[in-house]
Each structure stands twice: as structure tokens, then as C-alpha cells.
Amino acid sequence: MAAIPQTTPTPPGVPEREKAATAKSSSLWLDAFSRLIRSKTSFIGLLIILLLLVVAAMAPVVATHDPTDQQLLDRYLAPSGDHWLGTDELGRDIYSRIVYGTRISIQIGLIAVGISAVIGILLGGIAGYFGRWVDQVIMRVIDILMAFPSILLAIALVAVLGASLTNAMIAIGIVGVPQFARIVRSTVLSVKETEYIEAARAIGAKNNRILFQHVLPNCLAPIIVQATLSIGTAILDAAGLSFLGLGAQPPSPEWGAMLSDGRAALQTAPWVVAFPGLAIFLVVLGFNLFGDGLRDALDPRLKQ
Amino acid sequence: MLKYILRRLVMLIPVLLGVSILTFSLIHLIPGDPARSMLGEKSTESQLEQLREELGLNDPYVVQYGRFVGKILQGDLGESVKSQEEISIEIASRLPATVELTVFAMILAMVVGILAGVIAAVKQYSWFDNLSMSGALFGVSLPIFWLGLMMIWLFSVKLNILPASGRISNDIELHTITNFYLLDSLLTGNWAAFKDVFSHLLMPGIALGTIPMAIIARMTRSSMLEVMKQDYIRTASAKGLARHLIVFQHALKNAFLPVLTVIGLQFGLLLGGAVLTETIFSWPGIGRYVYLAVMGRDYPVVQSSILIIAVIFVLVNLITDVLYKYFDPRISYD
């Protein structure tokens, strides 16, 4: 939902030859990495993301109960020693559901952003590299996609495709395409004017080879930044869709769906709503903090 | 300037055409039989055939699309499959509620966001800067539906000081003129209604305005920091101008342009966010209308509402661009 306004970092001019490329790119990425961990906020972001990954990987160990186990006698229990974050309307342990929900969130983030990135990079790369009518046609299609508020287009797509987590991920992936396409296109436009591309063309390299081997790899920095920030947005949007009943379906411990389930008992059992929301907030914050730091670290203009 | 606006309007035609094709295609993306999907599994074959006939689903796509566009151009958005009511009338009656909410949220976001951004930039690295920018980072990460529910829990359930749903209380009389209730209560000098409408607007307005507020604050800060480094700011302070004059008259005016772009973009996004906010606060606007239509598989309503919102979004972006050129005469009109 929230797109953070961003400046596109200028792509690094990395020489084409592999040896030289390794030497220079390692210094660029190393340099970026050292700046990244020196920034307190992006370090916190990284910690949150690592925590999320660990919890997801170790869910059966970290969870205290079975996330789908219903104990109808224990409905709406307040947080306690046995149920750390309380129980929901079916007596399920909220803490354990949130723990298992991390897996769904990571899945949503990676798949949805993967869809956006693959399609966006292809379209943006082709538009920027070939220019002329190809560029015109692709960018007009992108304009049309951008004429819809993204969450609304996602809602409409899921509404017709059918409510499910898979369709929600596809829809969020599609509405995220324009951002990748535009960033890649503008980066490609500047990269293709560089001397090493001219050199590649001079030795007779084919368009495909130039685009995929030389141009696109040099657009990586802004793509990585956009992907990191998009993961947060994708998780947020997917939670929104699930909240509306258009994403994950019961009994899936998806955070947005859990929040929606808890709505009815907001007056008596606010924890059913409060904790899944906090989980969404924390994870999205992690990706935003890290993405922000990444953008600064990869921006050569900010180099000291 | 007029030439520029006209050119931009002409450039809108292919985009609007694309938008109409995409919204038209929605109904054909439904897996299986759209008619059965709308009427449910228990519907009889004659009912299905009747609906297919009504919606013209039996005709070739080109004919269907031609009819779709032709009707829209005449202001006919079709009928609801469920209630048989005319969609254009339904949307017209709900649009003021949504516009009132989005404008309210936007004003809130602008006032707080710009002020926080300016102060944060002027007092860079101060506690206020740190606090407001952390707040802004938190703001863009908040699920607004969660924020909305938490506010309802705190202010409506626990403290009982704000209403949890609707636009106006049942016992309040308001003579409507524009259908923007806040404006109407002002125009009629009805202070009781004004207070009531305002209290209804507050929570959904905050929920909807949080994300743009955070983004505007960040944008204002970085834009102000850039401008404050310029020579003309140094000149202004060298000649002894008062600090507030420099900040607001010289710096903010020049720093406002990038902020304006964000405001335009966010305004359109609010229309999308309104679906969630209106659902939570039972706000009788177009967002909730879309939600109910989606839930009831009333696809013609979904189609038309989304088309209207997209058109508004495109127009808002156009207005932003025009304002942008107006505020910055250096930008050529070509």
C-alpha cells in the first residue's frame, strides 16, 4: 500500500570482463555492506528479518501449541503463562498461530515480489534497451496498470479469480510490476549508453546477450532496493486482502485473516486482533528499515 | 498553459481506453461461467440464460466491449445484478462520503506531515527530528485496518468518546446541500451536526491519513534539507530576515514541489485504501460499496466502481502535473 518515495541509485559502472568485474563489484558490494551495518536503523531491520527467518524455520520448536488445534472450552482466554498471547474464537493458541504465520508471510513476500520482479525486469529491460515503439507500447501498458490504485486492482483481480492465497499473491505480484518496470527501464537507459556496452556491441555481441549479460546485471542495485521495500508492501497488501476475506482462507494462520476473525470479539478479547497486527507491523517495519538502509548504502552519491 | 492541459487531456485518451479494456476484461477473467458465478450453484438454466442475455455475455467480445464503452459514454454504468439498482445512481450517492473522507484524511496528512517535515529539517538531528522520522517510518509500516480496529477498541469501546461507525448519528438532523456533511453543517450553521460529523470523521480520517502523513513528512524533510543548503537561503539569512520568514516563505515554497507530487499520488492511493477503512468503520462510501459487491459477486458493480475510481485517480494525477508546472515556471510545457 505504502510506496516510499525513493531516489534511484545510479547504477555502478562495472567493467564487463569477469576478472575486473569481480574486483570492482566486490569492493562496491563490500563497501555497501559495511555502510549498511554501520547504520543503526538498517541493522535493526536486518535483525527483524533474521528473527523472522529463524522463527519461520524453527516454527515447530518455537511454537508452544499446535496452530490449528481447537480447544472449544478455552475460547477467548486472555494472555497467560500457558497461552502467552491468549486464544482465539476456537480456542487456538494465538502465539503459535503467529509463529506459523511467519512462514506464510515469507512465502507471500517472496512469491509476490518474485512475480513483480521477473515481469517488471523483463518489460522494463526490453523497453529501455530497445526503445522506440517497443518502449512506447510497453510503457503505455504500464501506464494503464498504474491508472488503478494498486490495492484496488488487486482486490478486483482476486474478486474475479476467486479468493485464495495463491490468487492474492498473483494479484499483488501483478500490481507491483509497474514499479519494477519503471526503475529497470530508467536504469537501463543510462547503462546502455556506457562505453562497455558500446564495446560489447563493437565485438559483435547479440542484443539478447548484451541485455541479459551486460545491461541487466548492472541494474541490480536499484532492483534489490525495490525488491526489499516491495516485500514489506506485499505482506501488508496480502494481509489487507486476507482481512477482507480475499486472501488466505481458514484455518490458515495468516495474520490478516486472524485479525479479521478477531473483529467480532474486539470488545471482549482485543488481543485476538492486537497481536497478529503487531506481527504484521513488525515484519513490514523490518523490511522497510532494511530497504531504506540498503538504498542509502548502494547510492554512490552518498559515499563519504 | 492551456495548450499543455489540452495536450495532456489528449494523452489521457489511450490510458482511459486501456483502463476501459482492462475493467471490461475483468468479467471475462472469471474462471468458468460468469453468470453461474454471480447467481450461485443453485440457479436454474433459464435464470442463467436470462442474466447472460441481460449482460450481453452471448455476444462476441468486440460487440460487448463496444456496448460497454457506448453505455459509459452516456453515463450508464449498468445495473446491479443483486439489487437491480442503477449503478451510476448508487455511486453518485456514495461518492461524496468517500471524497469527504479522503479529503479530510489528506488535509490531516498534509498539515501534520508538512509541519513535522519542516521542523525536522530545520532542527536536523534534534530529538524532534529523530522522533518524527522514526514515527514516519513506523507510519508507513502500519496496517491501517489494524490501526483502525485498535482505535475503535480504545476510543469507542474503552473510553467511549468517539463513534465507531457511520457518518452521522441517527438522532442528529442535517439538511444536506452538497452531501459533504461537514460542509453542509457549516453552510447551515448547524453546530451540533458539525461536531457529530467531525467526531465520526476523526478515526477513519486518521487511519486513512497515516501512511500519506508519514510519506509527506519524509519527503518534506529531505526536500527542505536540500533547499536550505541553497545560496539564496544563505543570502536571506545574511540580510537578517526573520527565521520563520526564511523557512516558510523562501525555503518551503521551493521545497514544496516534490511534496506536491507525493500528495497527488497519495490522494489517488487513498481511494484504494478507502476500501479497507470504509469496511472497518462502516463508512457508507464507494469503498464499502466495492467491498460488498465483491463479497456478493456483483461483478457489474465491481467493474463500474473500479472504472470510476481509476478515472478519478487519473484526473487527480493530471491536476497534480498541471499544478506542478504552474508552481515551477522553469519546467517547459513541451
XYZ file of C-alpha atoms in Angstrom:
638
model
C 0.000 0.000 0.000
C 2.602 2.424 1.002
C 5.181 3.196 -1.581
C 8.064 5.051 -0.081
C 9.276 7.734 -2.438
C 12.715 6.876 -3.474
C 15.625 8.040 -5.455
C 17.016 5.508 -7.856
C 20.657 4.908 -7.162
C 22.862 5.409 -10.174
C 23.982 2.032 -11.413
C 27.610 1.284 -10.805
C 29.718 1.210 -13.914
C 31.196 -2.233 -13.607
C 33.529 -3.353 -16.365
C 32.410 -6.221 -18.489
C 35.320 -8.606 -18.127
C 34.784 -11.090 -15.416
C 38.019 -10.661 -13.506
C 37.798 -6.935 -13.424
C 34.120 -7.239 -12.577
C 34.808 -9.352 -9.508
C 37.427 -6.973 -8.211
C 35.311 -3.895 -8.652
C 31.940 -5.318 -7.708
C 33.266 -6.921 -4.560
C 34.517 -3.549 -3.462
C 31.179 -1.937 -4.319
C 29.138 -4.562 -2.509
C 31.583 -4.785 0.398
C 31.576 -1.046 0.667
C 27.791 -1.005 0.632
C 27.633 -3.765 3.213
C 29.934 -2.016 5.640
C 27.867 1.149 5.329
C 24.726 -0.899 5.770
C 25.629 -2.455 9.095
C 27.011 0.807 10.408
C 23.536 2.337 10.059
C 21.604 1.640 13.227
C 18.165 1.567 11.609
C 19.055 -0.825 8.805
C 20.807 -3.048 11.328
C 17.599 -3.237 13.342
C 15.751 -4.015 10.103
C 18.199 -6.804 9.351
C 17.765 -8.218 12.850
C 13.977 -8.253 12.474
C 14.257 -10.047 9.126
C 16.707 -12.594 10.549
C 14.403 -13.159 13.515
C 11.510 -13.731 11.113
C 13.540 -16.265 9.133
C 14.652 -18.133 12.250
C 11.118 -18.254 13.662
C 9.770 -19.496 10.331
C 12.413 -22.181 10.011
C 12.062 -23.344 13.616
C 8.286 -22.892 13.908
C 7.599 -26.353 15.397
C 10.253 -25.697 18.059
C 9.324 -22.079 18.773
C 5.562 -22.662 18.920
C 4.069 -23.889 22.189
C 0.867 -25.396 20.744
C -0.476 -26.850 17.518
C -1.616 -23.775 15.485
C -4.810 -25.474 14.294
C -5.680 -27.360 17.474
C -9.152 -26.246 18.611
C -9.994 -26.276 22.312
C -13.552 -25.022 22.415
C -13.562 -24.859 26.198
C -10.606 -22.445 26.062
C -12.150 -19.812 23.790
C -11.005 -16.219 24.129
C -8.609 -16.822 27.006
C -6.602 -13.735 27.929
C -2.787 -13.900 27.641
C -1.393 -16.141 30.383
C 1.506 -18.454 31.224
C 0.013 -21.283 29.191
C -1.217 -19.166 26.270
C 1.297 -16.314 26.015
C -0.826 -14.211 23.662
C -4.225 -15.673 24.579
C -6.566 -17.825 22.496
C -9.000 -17.075 19.675
C -12.658 -17.856 18.990
C -11.905 -21.558 18.519
C -9.573 -21.807 21.491
C -6.460 -21.898 19.315
C -3.208 -20.548 20.723
C -2.566 -17.130 19.154
C 1.176 -17.125 19.813
C 1.628 -20.448 17.998
C -0.560 -19.271 15.123
C 1.532 -16.139 14.742
C 4.702 -18.239 14.781
C 3.403 -20.464 11.980
C 2.062 -17.398 10.193
C 5.636 -16.190 9.638
C 6.008 -18.962 7.054
C 3.004 -17.693 5.132
C 4.228 -14.107 5.277
C 7.664 -15.009 3.929
C 6.014 -17.065 1.205
C 3.748 -14.151 0.252
C 6.593 -11.655 0.270
C 8.923 -13.743 -1.855
C 6.413 -15.102 -4.363
C 4.501 -11.861 -4.937
C 7.654 -9.786 -5.256
C 9.216 -12.533 -7.399
C 6.308 -12.232 -9.837
C 6.573 -8.421 -9.906
C 10.340 -8.509 -10.309
C 10.537 -11.098 -13.084
C 7.819 -9.491 -15.212
C 8.907 -5.940 -14.343
C 12.594 -6.535 -15.086
C 11.767 -8.193 -18.404
C 9.348 -5.474 -19.504
C 11.486 -2.588 -18.216
C 14.667 -4.067 -19.636
C 13.170 -4.643 -23.067
C 11.507 -1.212 -23.112
C 14.646 0.620 -22.066
C 17.040 -1.354 -24.228
C 15.130 -1.452 -27.490
C 13.454 1.939 -27.171
C 11.235 3.323 -29.946
C 7.839 1.662 -30.463
C 8.659 -1.283 -28.201
C 9.264 1.183 -25.384
C 6.120 3.126 -26.285
C 3.889 0.047 -26.267
C 5.272 -1.419 -23.034
C 5.221 1.857 -21.137
C 1.632 2.601 -22.211
C 0.595 -0.780 -20.793
C 2.444 0.110 -17.591
C 0.636 3.486 -17.540
C -2.679 1.663 -17.726
C -1.763 -0.601 -14.820
C -0.718 2.483 -12.881
C -4.056 4.171 -13.540
C -5.550 1.979 -10.808
C -4.812 2.389 -7.116
C -2.797 -0.802 -6.598
C -4.735 -2.370 -3.717
C -7.975 -1.771 -5.594
C -6.712 -3.517 -8.722
C -5.541 -6.397 -6.534
C -8.999 -6.599 -4.926
C -10.644 -6.631 -8.342
C -8.315 -9.325 -9.675
C -8.843 -11.582 -6.675
C -12.575 -10.913 -6.811
C -12.776 -12.373 -10.305
C -10.092 -15.062 -9.995
C -11.527 -16.372 -6.739
C -10.467 -15.782 -3.150
C -7.354 -17.727 -2.250
C -3.839 -17.068 -1.032
C -2.384 -18.090 -4.398
C -4.604 -15.670 -6.301
C -3.842 -12.932 -3.780
C -0.117 -13.429 -4.370
C -0.616 -13.370 -8.145
C -2.722 -10.203 -7.921
C -0.229 -8.427 -5.662
C 2.559 -9.578 -7.947
C 0.828 -8.096 -10.981
C 0.064 -4.728 -9.403
C 3.715 -4.475 -8.349
C 5.023 -4.858 -11.904
C 4.955 -1.146 -12.885
C 7.372 -0.079 -10.161
C 9.994 -2.606 -11.222
C 9.459 -1.922 -14.906
C 9.927 1.824 -14.462
C 13.017 1.565 -12.287
C 14.665 -1.000 -14.546
C 13.800 0.968 -17.662
C 15.328 4.195 -16.384
C 18.447 2.371 -15.186
C 18.806 0.531 -18.482
C 18.514 3.833 -20.339
C 21.612 5.134 -18.580
C 23.557 1.858 -18.582
C 23.134 1.244 -22.296
C 24.946 4.499 -23.071
C 28.090 3.402 -21.227
C 31.304 2.527 -23.016
C 31.393 -1.120 -22.033
C 28.068 -1.680 -23.756
C 29.426 0.052 -26.815
C 32.448 -2.235 -26.592
C 30.233 -5.312 -26.311
C 28.342 -4.207 -29.390
C 31.568 -3.491 -31.227
C 32.790 -7.055 -30.771
C 29.528 -8.212 -32.277
C 27.565 -9.382 -29.232
C 23.893 -10.036 -29.931
C 21.141 -7.931 -28.354
C 19.993 -10.751 -26.087
C 23.494 -11.278 -24.785
C 24.095 -7.586 -24.203
C 20.768 -7.122 -22.421
C 20.928 -10.166 -20.164
C 24.674 -10.475 -19.607
C 25.795 -6.883 -19.534
C 22.962 -4.425 -19.070
C 20.630 -6.085 -16.565
C 23.340 -7.309 -14.144
C 24.433 -3.702 -13.843
C 20.923 -2.647 -12.863
C 20.989 -4.930 -9.829
C 21.407 -2.324 -7.104
C 18.113 -0.446 -7.638
C 16.321 -3.753 -8.272
C 17.470 -5.152 -4.917
C 16.395 -1.999 -3.104
C 12.990 -2.039 -4.784
C 12.549 -5.744 -4.035
C 13.316 -5.303 -0.344
C 10.878 -2.424 0.035
C 8.275 -4.276 -2.038
C 8.343 -7.318 0.250
C 7.050 -5.166 3.110
C 4.335 -3.679 0.916
C 3.365 -7.091 -0.454
C 2.974 -8.554 3.045
C 0.895 -5.530 4.055
C -1.333 -5.758 0.974
C -1.775 -9.506 1.305
C -2.774 -9.079 4.937
C -5.280 -6.460 3.772
C -6.738 -8.848 1.197
C -6.932 -11.676 3.738
C -8.560 -9.274 6.174
C -11.264 -8.631 3.561
C -11.664 -12.401 3.151
C -9.958 -12.375 -0.251
C -6.650 -13.968 0.661
C -5.739 -16.862 2.907
C -8.745 -18.964 3.897
C -9.450 -20.565 7.296
C -7.947 -22.357 9.143
C -4.707 -20.894 7.745
C -2.851 -18.890 10.426
C -2.324 -15.936 8.074
C -2.045 -12.740 10.115
C -4.564 -10.662 8.159
C -7.114 -13.478 8.314
C -6.513 -13.884 12.066
C -7.171 -10.183 12.522
C -10.387 -10.471 10.562
C -11.530 -13.450 12.661
C -10.934 -11.471 15.830
C -13.012 -8.481 14.741
C -16.243 -9.840 16.145
C -14.758 -10.110 19.626
C -12.947 -6.772 19.632
C -14.904 -5.600 22.673
C -14.184 -8.578 24.877
C -10.968 -10.081 23.523
C -8.891 -7.323 21.880
C -5.738 -9.484 21.960
C -7.091 -11.623 19.127
C -6.806 -8.546 16.903
C -3.881 -6.791 18.578
C -1.102 -9.384 18.312
C -1.412 -10.503 14.676
C -1.486 -6.804 13.735
C 1.671 -6.160 15.726
C 3.332 -9.069 13.929
C 2.442 -7.598 10.516
C 3.693 -4.188 11.647
C 6.990 -5.543 12.946
C 7.803 -7.538 9.825
C 6.857 -4.734 7.434
C 8.900 -2.320 9.549
C 11.872 -4.689 9.326
C 11.783 -4.769 5.529
C 11.236 -1.014 5.306
C 14.131 -0.214 7.642
C 16.430 -2.614 5.821
C 15.329 -1.442 2.375
C 15.856 2.184 3.369
C 19.337 1.424 4.638
C 20.098 -0.598 1.536
C 19.091 2.295 -0.680
C 21.392 4.676 1.150
C 24.225 2.160 1.212
C 24.018 1.432 -2.507
C 23.707 5.074 -3.530
C 27.175 6.111 -4.715
C 26.229 9.759 -4.272
C 26.068 9.273 -0.522
C 29.532 7.738 -0.341
C 31.720 9.534 2.128
C -0.546 26.551 -20.256
C -3.932 25.876 -21.870
C -2.159 24.129 -24.723
C -0.337 21.953 -22.242
C -3.542 20.995 -20.444
C -5.230 20.178 -23.742
C -2.277 18.066 -24.824
C -2.320 16.188 -21.553
C -6.048 15.593 -21.940
C -5.498 14.141 -25.393
C -2.738 11.936 -23.999
C -5.255 10.612 -21.490
C -7.349 9.018 -24.219
C -5.157 5.923 -24.769
C -4.812 5.448 -20.998
C -8.566 5.679 -20.469
C -9.091 3.321 -23.384
C -6.721 0.848 -21.750
C -8.446 1.286 -18.401
C -11.812 0.551 -20.024
C -10.441 -2.564 -21.759
C -8.954 -3.832 -18.504
C -12.119 -3.257 -16.475
C -14.208 -4.753 -19.274
C -11.969 -7.835 -19.294
C -12.429 -8.373 -15.553
C -15.752 -10.133 -16.012
C -14.197 -12.435 -18.603
C -11.352 -13.394 -16.289
C -13.819 -15.208 -14.064
C -12.977 -18.901 -14.303
C -15.931 -20.844 -15.711
C -19.326 -19.285 -16.313
C -19.604 -15.666 -15.067
C -23.392 -15.933 -14.891
C -23.256 -19.014 -12.695
C -20.600 -17.389 -10.549
C -22.918 -14.420 -9.934
C -26.162 -16.312 -9.377
C -24.696 -19.257 -7.481
C -24.770 -23.014 -7.999
C -28.492 -23.377 -7.293
C -29.591 -21.156 -10.186
C -31.626 -22.693 -12.975
C -30.545 -22.737 -16.613
C -33.276 -20.261 -17.566
C -32.144 -17.807 -14.891
C -28.574 -18.129 -16.121
C -29.619 -17.593 -19.717
C -31.626 -14.537 -18.733
C -28.630 -12.994 -16.957
C -26.327 -13.820 -19.871
C -28.815 -12.111 -22.147
C -29.093 -9.077 -19.836
C -25.348 -8.670 -19.594
C -24.913 -9.469 -23.279
C -22.456 -12.237 -22.476
C -23.583 -14.236 -25.518
C -22.337 -11.631 -27.976
C -18.810 -11.536 -29.437
C -16.274 -9.700 -27.250
C -15.947 -6.784 -29.656
C -19.696 -6.177 -29.628
C -19.758 -6.469 -25.836
C -16.888 -4.030 -25.450
C -18.452 -1.564 -27.881
C -21.676 -1.634 -25.915
C -19.761 -1.295 -22.626
C -17.946 1.840 -23.766
C -21.005 3.242 -25.546
C -23.079 2.992 -22.370
C -20.359 4.525 -20.210
C -20.055 7.499 -22.529
C -23.778 8.090 -22.000
C -23.318 7.925 -18.239
C -24.936 4.496 -17.977
C -22.869 2.235 -15.736
C -25.309 -0.661 -15.865
C -27.365 -2.309 -13.160
C -26.529 -4.280 -10.071
C -27.113 -7.993 -10.542
C -28.313 -8.271 -6.929
C -30.437 -5.198 -6.280
C -31.232 -4.260 -9.913
C -30.487 -0.657 -8.970
C -28.719 1.628 -11.373
C -25.025 1.662 -10.533
C -24.493 5.267 -11.588
C -27.096 6.454 -9.073
C -25.634 4.255 -6.342
C -22.113 5.523 -6.993
C -23.250 9.152 -7.165
C -24.931 8.824 -3.775
C -21.842 7.230 -2.196
C -19.099 9.267 -3.813
C -19.484 12.358 -1.582
C -18.903 10.213 1.529
C -15.671 8.836 0.092
C -14.472 12.195 -1.206
C -15.211 13.827 2.147
C -13.246 11.117 3.970
C -10.266 11.182 1.583
C -10.069 14.987 1.541
C -10.276 15.069 5.335
C -7.546 12.412 5.607
C -5.400 14.263 3.087
C -5.714 17.620 4.868
C -4.794 15.912 8.127
C -1.824 14.219 6.452
C -0.659 17.451 4.800
C -0.898 19.674 7.865
C 0.829 17.244 10.207
C 3.214 15.836 7.593
C 4.462 19.141 6.211
C 4.783 20.730 9.646
C 6.676 17.762 11.053
C 8.888 17.589 7.966
C 9.745 21.296 8.108
C 10.577 21.265 11.821
C 12.587 18.051 11.434
C 14.626 19.622 8.633
C 15.189 22.940 10.386
C 16.228 21.153 13.558
C 18.112 18.336 11.852
C 19.380 15.584 14.175
C 17.423 17.052 17.110
C 15.207 14.880 19.283
C 12.203 16.111 17.306
C 13.844 15.087 14.033
C 14.623 11.620 15.369
C 11.208 11.185 16.918
C 9.170 12.375 13.945
C 11.219 10.456 11.401
C 11.001 7.259 13.459
C 7.285 7.946 13.695
C 7.157 8.326 9.917
C 8.955 5.013 9.412
C 6.505 3.359 11.796
C 3.621 5.033 9.982
C 4.400 3.566 6.559
C 4.653 0.100 8.096
C 1.298 0.164 9.909
C -1.540 -1.999 8.629
C -4.294 0.630 8.508
C -7.042 -1.908 9.161
C -5.286 -2.868 12.381
C -4.784 0.764 13.360
C -8.471 1.372 12.708
C -9.585 -1.574 14.860
C -7.216 -0.611 17.684
C -8.563 2.945 17.653
C -12.116 1.611 17.789
C -11.156 -0.560 20.745
C -9.512 2.329 22.596
C -11.714 5.319 21.750
C -15.094 3.658 21.230
C -15.055 0.566 23.414
C -12.811 1.563 26.322
C -13.082 5.355 26.534
C -16.390 5.692 24.706
C -15.542 9.153 23.317
C -15.711 8.569 19.553
C -18.327 6.795 17.412
C -17.127 3.531 15.844
C -19.120 3.602 12.629
C -21.126 5.630 10.145
C -21.026 9.268 9.027
C -23.518 10.850 11.406
C -25.518 9.810 14.459
C -29.145 8.772 13.924
C -30.545 11.418 16.247
C -28.800 14.314 14.507
C -30.767 16.238 11.902
C -28.851 17.662 8.969
C -30.204 19.460 5.946
C -27.988 18.296 3.081
C -26.967 20.601 0.255
C -23.702 19.260 -1.140
C -23.835 15.842 0.583
C -20.452 16.643 2.107
C -21.774 16.547 5.648
C -19.034 18.641 7.241
C -19.526 21.352 4.658
C -23.313 21.121 4.869
C -23.288 21.503 8.636
C -21.128 24.615 8.243
C -23.308 26.064 5.493
C -26.453 25.587 7.555
C -24.757 26.774 10.750
C -25.693 23.518 12.426
C -23.007 23.226 15.114
C -24.387 20.103 16.754
C -24.206 18.320 13.417
C -20.737 19.730 12.732
C -19.427 18.327 15.982
C -21.088 14.993 15.365
C -19.855 14.665 11.770
C -16.360 15.709 12.801
C -16.232 13.083 15.530
C -17.337 10.454 13.011
C -14.633 11.552 10.562
C -11.788 11.604 13.044
C -10.885 7.916 13.430
C -11.326 6.822 9.782
C -9.516 10.023 8.759
C -6.537 9.219 10.969
C -6.485 5.576 9.854
C -6.574 6.545 6.196
C -4.212 9.510 6.583
C -1.414 7.817 8.488
C 0.522 6.447 5.527
C 0.402 9.626 3.402
C 1.227 11.639 6.536
C 4.386 9.596 7.057
C 5.389 9.810 3.410
C 4.725 13.556 3.205
C 6.760 14.163 6.384
C 9.744 12.262 4.997
C 9.508 13.938 1.620
C 9.159 17.429 3.125
C 12.163 16.872 5.346
C 14.513 15.700 2.596
C 13.283 18.348 0.191
C 13.700 21.091 2.814
C 17.211 19.910 3.688
C 18.141 20.208 0.022
C 16.705 23.705 -0.311
C 18.141 25.013 2.964
C 21.626 24.459 1.524
C 20.990 26.833 -1.384
C 22.713 30.180 -1.766
C 19.516 32.216 -1.725
C 18.711 30.896 1.732
C 22.144 31.980 2.943
C 21.569 35.377 1.324
C 18.203 35.688 3.018
C 19.632 34.931 6.426
C 22.667 37.160 5.759
C 20.417 40.127 5.149
C 18.841 39.490 8.519
C 15.414 38.119 7.562
C 13.450 36.561 10.403
C 13.935 32.801 10.662
C 10.280 31.916 10.204
C 10.136 34.050 7.048
C 13.143 32.251 5.590
C 11.768 28.843 6.451
C 8.198 29.302 5.319
C 8.458 31.983 2.608
C 11.746 31.130 0.955
C 12.519 27.514 1.717
C 9.146 25.775 1.951
C 7.862 27.404 -1.229
C 10.768 25.915 -3.124
C 10.741 22.633 -1.275
C 7.039 22.125 -1.918
C 7.245 20.800 -5.478
C 8.407 17.241 -4.759
C 5.956 17.182 -1.873
C 3.160 18.107 -4.254
C 3.907 15.098 -6.450
C 3.685 12.822 -3.442
C 0.427 14.418 -2.362
C -1.119 13.868 -5.793
C -0.034 10.261 -5.911
C -1.120 9.545 -2.359
C -4.516 11.095 -2.914
C -5.261 8.519 -5.562
C -3.925 5.731 -3.366
C -6.272 6.852 -0.592
C -9.170 5.927 -2.854
C -7.833 2.374 -2.829
C -7.159 2.438 0.898
C -10.730 3.591 1.396
C -11.964 0.036 0.741
C -10.298 -1.176 3.944
C -11.047 1.906 6.019
C -14.674 2.144 4.948
C -15.185 -1.551 5.634
C -13.868 -1.228 9.180
C -15.779 1.939 10.042
C -18.950 1.011 8.102
C -18.468 4.237 6.178
C -21.195 4.457 3.529
C -18.839 5.300 0.667
C -17.750 3.795 -2.608
C -15.008 1.680 -0.980
C -17.524 -0.212 1.109
C -19.769 -0.457 -1.941
C -16.929 -2.191 -3.807
C -16.295 -4.500 -0.854
C -19.936 -5.516 -0.560
C -20.131 -6.057 -4.322
C -17.013 -8.238 -4.242
C -18.477 -10.292 -1.408
C -21.834 -10.596 -3.205
C -20.150 -11.419 -6.553
C -21.949 -8.446 -8.074
C -19.407 -8.067 -10.872
C -21.034 -5.229 -12.850
C -20.856 -3.117 -9.667
C -17.199 -4.058 -9.123
C -16.440 -3.254 -12.748
C -18.102 0.154 -12.796
C -16.862 1.277 -9.382
C -13.284 0.410 -10.243
C -13.574 2.193 -13.552
C -14.846 5.346 -11.840
C -12.100 5.252 -9.190
C -9.435 4.756 -11.870
C -10.768 7.726 -13.837
C -10.690 9.888 -10.690
C -7.154 8.667 -9.969
C -6.002 9.564 -13.484
C -7.624 13.007 -13.252
C -6.045 13.721 -9.852
C -2.653 12.855 -11.294
C -3.310 15.155 -14.229
C -4.253 18.002 -11.892
C -1.066 17.372 -9.896
C 1.021 17.599 -13.050
C -0.674 20.802 -14.121
C -0.177 22.331 -10.662
C 3.437 21.219 -10.778
C 4.074 23.173 -13.951
C 2.112 26.090 -12.562
C 4.275 26.252 -9.440
C 7.536 25.772 -11.307
C 7.614 28.007 -14.385
C 11.100 26.704 -15.253
C 9.559 23.478 -16.495
C 8.767 23.807 -20.160
C 5.305 22.909 -21.368
C 6.546 20.610 -24.105
